[in-house]
């Protein structure tokens, strides 16, 4: 029996305190997670380029027997195995992850081999950046006002890319992310009454500018 099977409330480290209510629970879409967190598209393109190079080299030398295409076969085999492993890892990560939003906190429960649970009180959330995709999924990156820092390695892959100095927890590949973002905004505003909601277009431009600045 695993730790998750013994949870009194799935996705939470214990029973809800009196008066606290679960607003939403969800998990990443594993196919989207494979593309965005494990970069299966980039890996596939890399191996495709290697395959073209290996095939070109074989044709340049001259193909007289099937063994002359051994390099091409090895490259294709490596691509299949590599992509299969990445998709399996994405599936395992998504299966072991539950994101929970209550009227007091955000809880990230994740970990394939080493289960962990991270509580983020709504009162320390300084900003939430939304990244939407055409298929309705998206990411919610959470910037904290707390002086306590979370480790990037401890959060990964549920961490915003390139933010190593001040890691930001991220709910990745969330289905129907627009609705979830609305629920999260309302929950935060109920705690932080002086907060405000920035239009999606403006928030997206700001998030893009921040990522470019961090990458530079």
XYZ file of N, CA and C in Angstrom, residues 19-104:
258
model
N -13.974 24.131 8.579
C -14.282 25.376 7.887
C -13.614 25.529 6.541
N -12.630 24.670 6.226
C -11.953 24.753 4.927
C -12.692 23.892 3.908
N -12.796 24.393 2.684
C -13.566 23.716 1.640
C -12.729 23.546 0.382
N -12.822 22.378 -0.223
C -12.158 22.140 -1.504
C -12.972 22.793 -2.620
N -12.321 23.640 -3.389
C -12.974 24.309 -4.515
C -12.773 23.537 -5.809
N -11.563 22.994 -5.984
C -11.237 22.297 -7.239
C -10.084 21.334 -7.013
N -10.118 20.222 -7.714
C -8.999 19.290 -7.767
C -8.817 18.828 -9.203
N -7.569 18.613 -9.588
C -7.294 18.150 -10.943
C -5.882 17.618 -11.056
N -5.559 17.156 -12.241
C -4.241 16.586 -12.523
C -3.816 17.002 -13.921
N -2.517 16.950 -14.211
C -2.050 17.324 -15.548
C -2.559 16.360 -16.622
N -2.747 16.883 -17.817
C -2.973 16.051 -18.995
C -1.616 15.477 -19.399
N -1.451 14.155 -19.319
C -0.111 13.586 -19.466
C 0.455 13.772 -20.867
N -0.388 13.804 -21.882
C 0.123 14.007 -23.245
C 0.677 15.429 -23.412
N -0.050 16.399 -22.884
C 0.436 17.780 -22.935
C 1.680 17.924 -22.061
N 1.693 17.258 -20.919
C 2.856 17.298 -20.033
C 4.090 16.742 -20.733
N 3.906 15.686 -21.514
C 5.040 15.102 -22.248
C 5.636 16.108 -23.222
N 4.777 16.868 -23.901
C 5.265 17.839 -24.885
C 5.895 19.058 -24.228
N 5.291 19.536 -23.132
C 5.712 20.817 -22.574
C 6.779 20.705 -21.492
N 6.724 19.666 -20.687
C 7.699 19.513 -19.601
C 8.861 18.616 -19.993
N 8.580 17.595 -20.796
C 9.625 16.649 -21.186
C 10.065 16.830 -22.639
N 9.484 17.798 -23.309
C 9.938 18.267 -24.623
C 10.085 17.126 -25.638
N 9.050 16.306 -25.722
C 9.106 15.183 -26.653
C 9.172 15.652 -28.104
N 8.573 16.785 -28.411
C 8.650 17.306 -29.773
C 10.070 17.670 -30.156
N 10.786 18.316 -29.247
C 12.182 18.681 -29.505
C 13.050 17.442 -29.646
N 12.818 16.457 -28.781
C 13.590 15.208 -28.849
C 13.327 14.495 -30.169
N 12.060 14.457 -30.595
C 11.726 13.813 -31.863
C 12.400 14.521 -33.030
N 12.395 15.855 -33.008
C 13.047 16.615 -34.080
C 14.550 16.358 -34.098
N 15.156 16.253 -32.928
C 16.600 15.982 -32.833
C 16.936 14.627 -33.451
N 16.180 13.608 -33.080
C 16.441 12.278 -33.623
C 16.113 12.212 -35.111
N 15.100 12.963 -35.543
C 14.784 12.994 -36.972
C 15.951 13.574 -37.762
N 16.573 14.627 -37.223
C 17.741 15.214 -37.887
C 18.900 14.227 -37.919
N 19.106 13.500 -36.821
C 20.162 12.485 -36.792
C 19.890 11.378 -37.804
N 18.617 11.008 -37.947
C 18.260 9.962 -38.904
C 18.554 10.403 -40.329
N 18.183 11.646 -40.642
C 18.465 12.177 -41.980
C 19.971 12.208 -42.230
N 20.726 12.628 -41.229
C 22.188 12.674 -41.370
C 22.758 11.273 -41.575
N 22.283 10.309 -40.773
C 22.781 8.933 -40.895
C 22.426 8.339 -42.251
N 21.208 8.624 -42.730
C 20.794 8.117 -44.033
C 21.614 8.757 -45.142
N 21.840 10.061 -45.048
C 22.654 10.744 -46.047
C 24.071 10.202 -46.084
N 24.641 9.949 -44.903
C 25.997 9.402 -44.841
C 26.052 8.013 -45.459
N 25.009 7.205 -45.200
C 24.979 5.854 -45.762
C 24.873 5.899 -47.286
N 24.022 6.779 -47.796
C 23.881 6.901 -49.248
C 25.165 7.434 -49.880
N 25.856 8.301 -49.183
C 27.118 8.845 -49.702
C 28.168 7.743 -49.837
N 28.201 6.858 -48.847
C 29.165 5.754 -48.884
C 28.741 4.681 -49.877
N 27.431 4.609 -50.116
C 26.911 3.568 -50.989
C 26.288 2.449 -50.188
N 25.051 2.123 -50.522
C 24.329 1.075 -49.806
C 24.311 -0.177 -50.672
N 25.038 -1.187 -50.219
C 25.109 -2.441 -50.971
C 24.475 -3.595 -50.215
N 24.251 -3.411 -48.929
C 23.655 -4.468 -48.110
C 22.868 -3.817 -46.974
N 21.906 -4.554 -46.399
C 21.135 -3.988 -45.287
C 22.008 -3.515 -44.127
N 23.147 -4.159 -43.931
C 24.025 -3.770 -42.823
C 24.576 -2.355 -42.994
N 24.572 -1.854 -44.221
C 25.065 -0.497 -44.455
C 24.128 0.560 -43.866
N 22.911 0.134 -43.547
C 21.933 1.054 -42.946
C 21.811 0.841 -41.440
N 22.816 0.194 -40.863
C 22.765 -0.088 -39.421
C 22.691 1.198 -38.603
N 23.432 2.220 -39.032
C 23.415 3.487 -38.300
C 22.037 4.120 -38.291
N 21.345 4.023 -39.431
C 19.984 4.567 -39.515
C 19.053 3.804 -38.580
N 19.176 2.481 -38.593
C 18.319 1.651 -37.741
C 18.558 1.932 -36.264
N 19.823 2.091 -35.891
C 20.146 2.378 -34.488
C 19.567 3.724 -34.063
N 19.663 4.708 -34.950
C 19.133 6.037 -34.630
C 17.622 6.002 -34.458
N 16.940 5.318 -35.371
C 15.479 5.211 -35.269
C 15.089 4.445 -34.008
N 15.824 3.375 -33.722
C 15.547 2.614 -32.504
C 15.735 3.457 -31.255
N 16.801 4.263 -31.250
C 17.029 5.154 -30.111
C 15.913 6.164 -29.951
N 15.403 6.669 -31.076
C 14.302 7.627 -31.019
C 13.053 6.979 -30.428
N 12.739 5.775 -30.876
C 11.537 5.092 -30.384
C 11.640 4.826 -28.889
N 12.790 4.305 -28.465
C 12.974 3.997 -27.043
C 12.953 5.275 -26.201
N 13.663 6.304 -26.668
C 13.722 7.552 -25.915
C 12.360 8.204 -25.754
N 11.601 8.284 -26.850
C 10.276 8.900 -26.777
C 9.322 8.066 -25.927
N 9.451 6.742 -26.019
C 8.600 5.875 -25.198
C 8.870 6.097 -23.713
N 10.141 6.220 -23.350
C 10.493 6.446 -21.948
C 9.996 7.802 -21.457
N 10.122 8.825 -22.296
C 9.656 10.155 -21.901
C 8.139 10.185 -21.729
N 7.419 9.520 -22.634
C 5.962 9.462 -22.502
C 5.561 8.657 -21.263
N 6.294 7.579 -20.985
C 6.006 6.792 -19.785
C 6.240 7.625 -18.528
N 7.317 8.402 -18.529
C 7.608 9.260 -17.382
C 6.529 10.323 -17.207
N 6.095 10.918 -18.315
C 5.037 11.932 -18.236
C 3.744 11.329 -17.698
N 3.422 10.126 -18.147
C 2.218 9.444 -17.659
C 2.323 9.174 -16.164
N 3.494 8.708 -15.714
C 3.688 8.409 -14.294
C 3.607 9.673 -13.445
N 4.196 10.761 -13.940
C 4.148 12.026 -13.204
C 2.708 12.522 -13.093
N 1.972 12.484 -14.199
C 0.582 12.948 -14.177
C -0.276 12.079 -13.260
N -0.024 10.775 -13.289
C -0.815 9.848 -12.474
C -0.568 10.058 -10.979
N 0.637 10.485 -10.622
C 0.982 10.655 -9.208
C 0.757 12.085 -8.720
N 0.171 12.922 -9.562
C -0.002 14.339 -9.223
C -1.472 14.684 -9.013
N -1.730 15.426 -7.965
C -3.055 16.014 -7.751
C -2.857 17.466 -7.327
N -3.483 18.369 -8.062
C -3.503 19.778 -7.681
C -4.823 20.049 -6.960
N -4.732 20.729 -5.823
C -5.931 21.017 -5.033
C -6.008 22.504 -4.723
N -7.165 23.073 -4.934
C -7.441 24.460 -4.554
C -8.543 24.455 -3.508
N -8.253 25.030 -2.346
C -9.282 25.216 -1.330
C -9.513 26.715 -1.146
N -10.392 27.046 -0.242
C -10.639 28.467 0.012
C -9.567 29.095 0.894
N -8.489 28.316 1.199
C -7.406 28.845 2.026
C -6.013 28.623 1.440
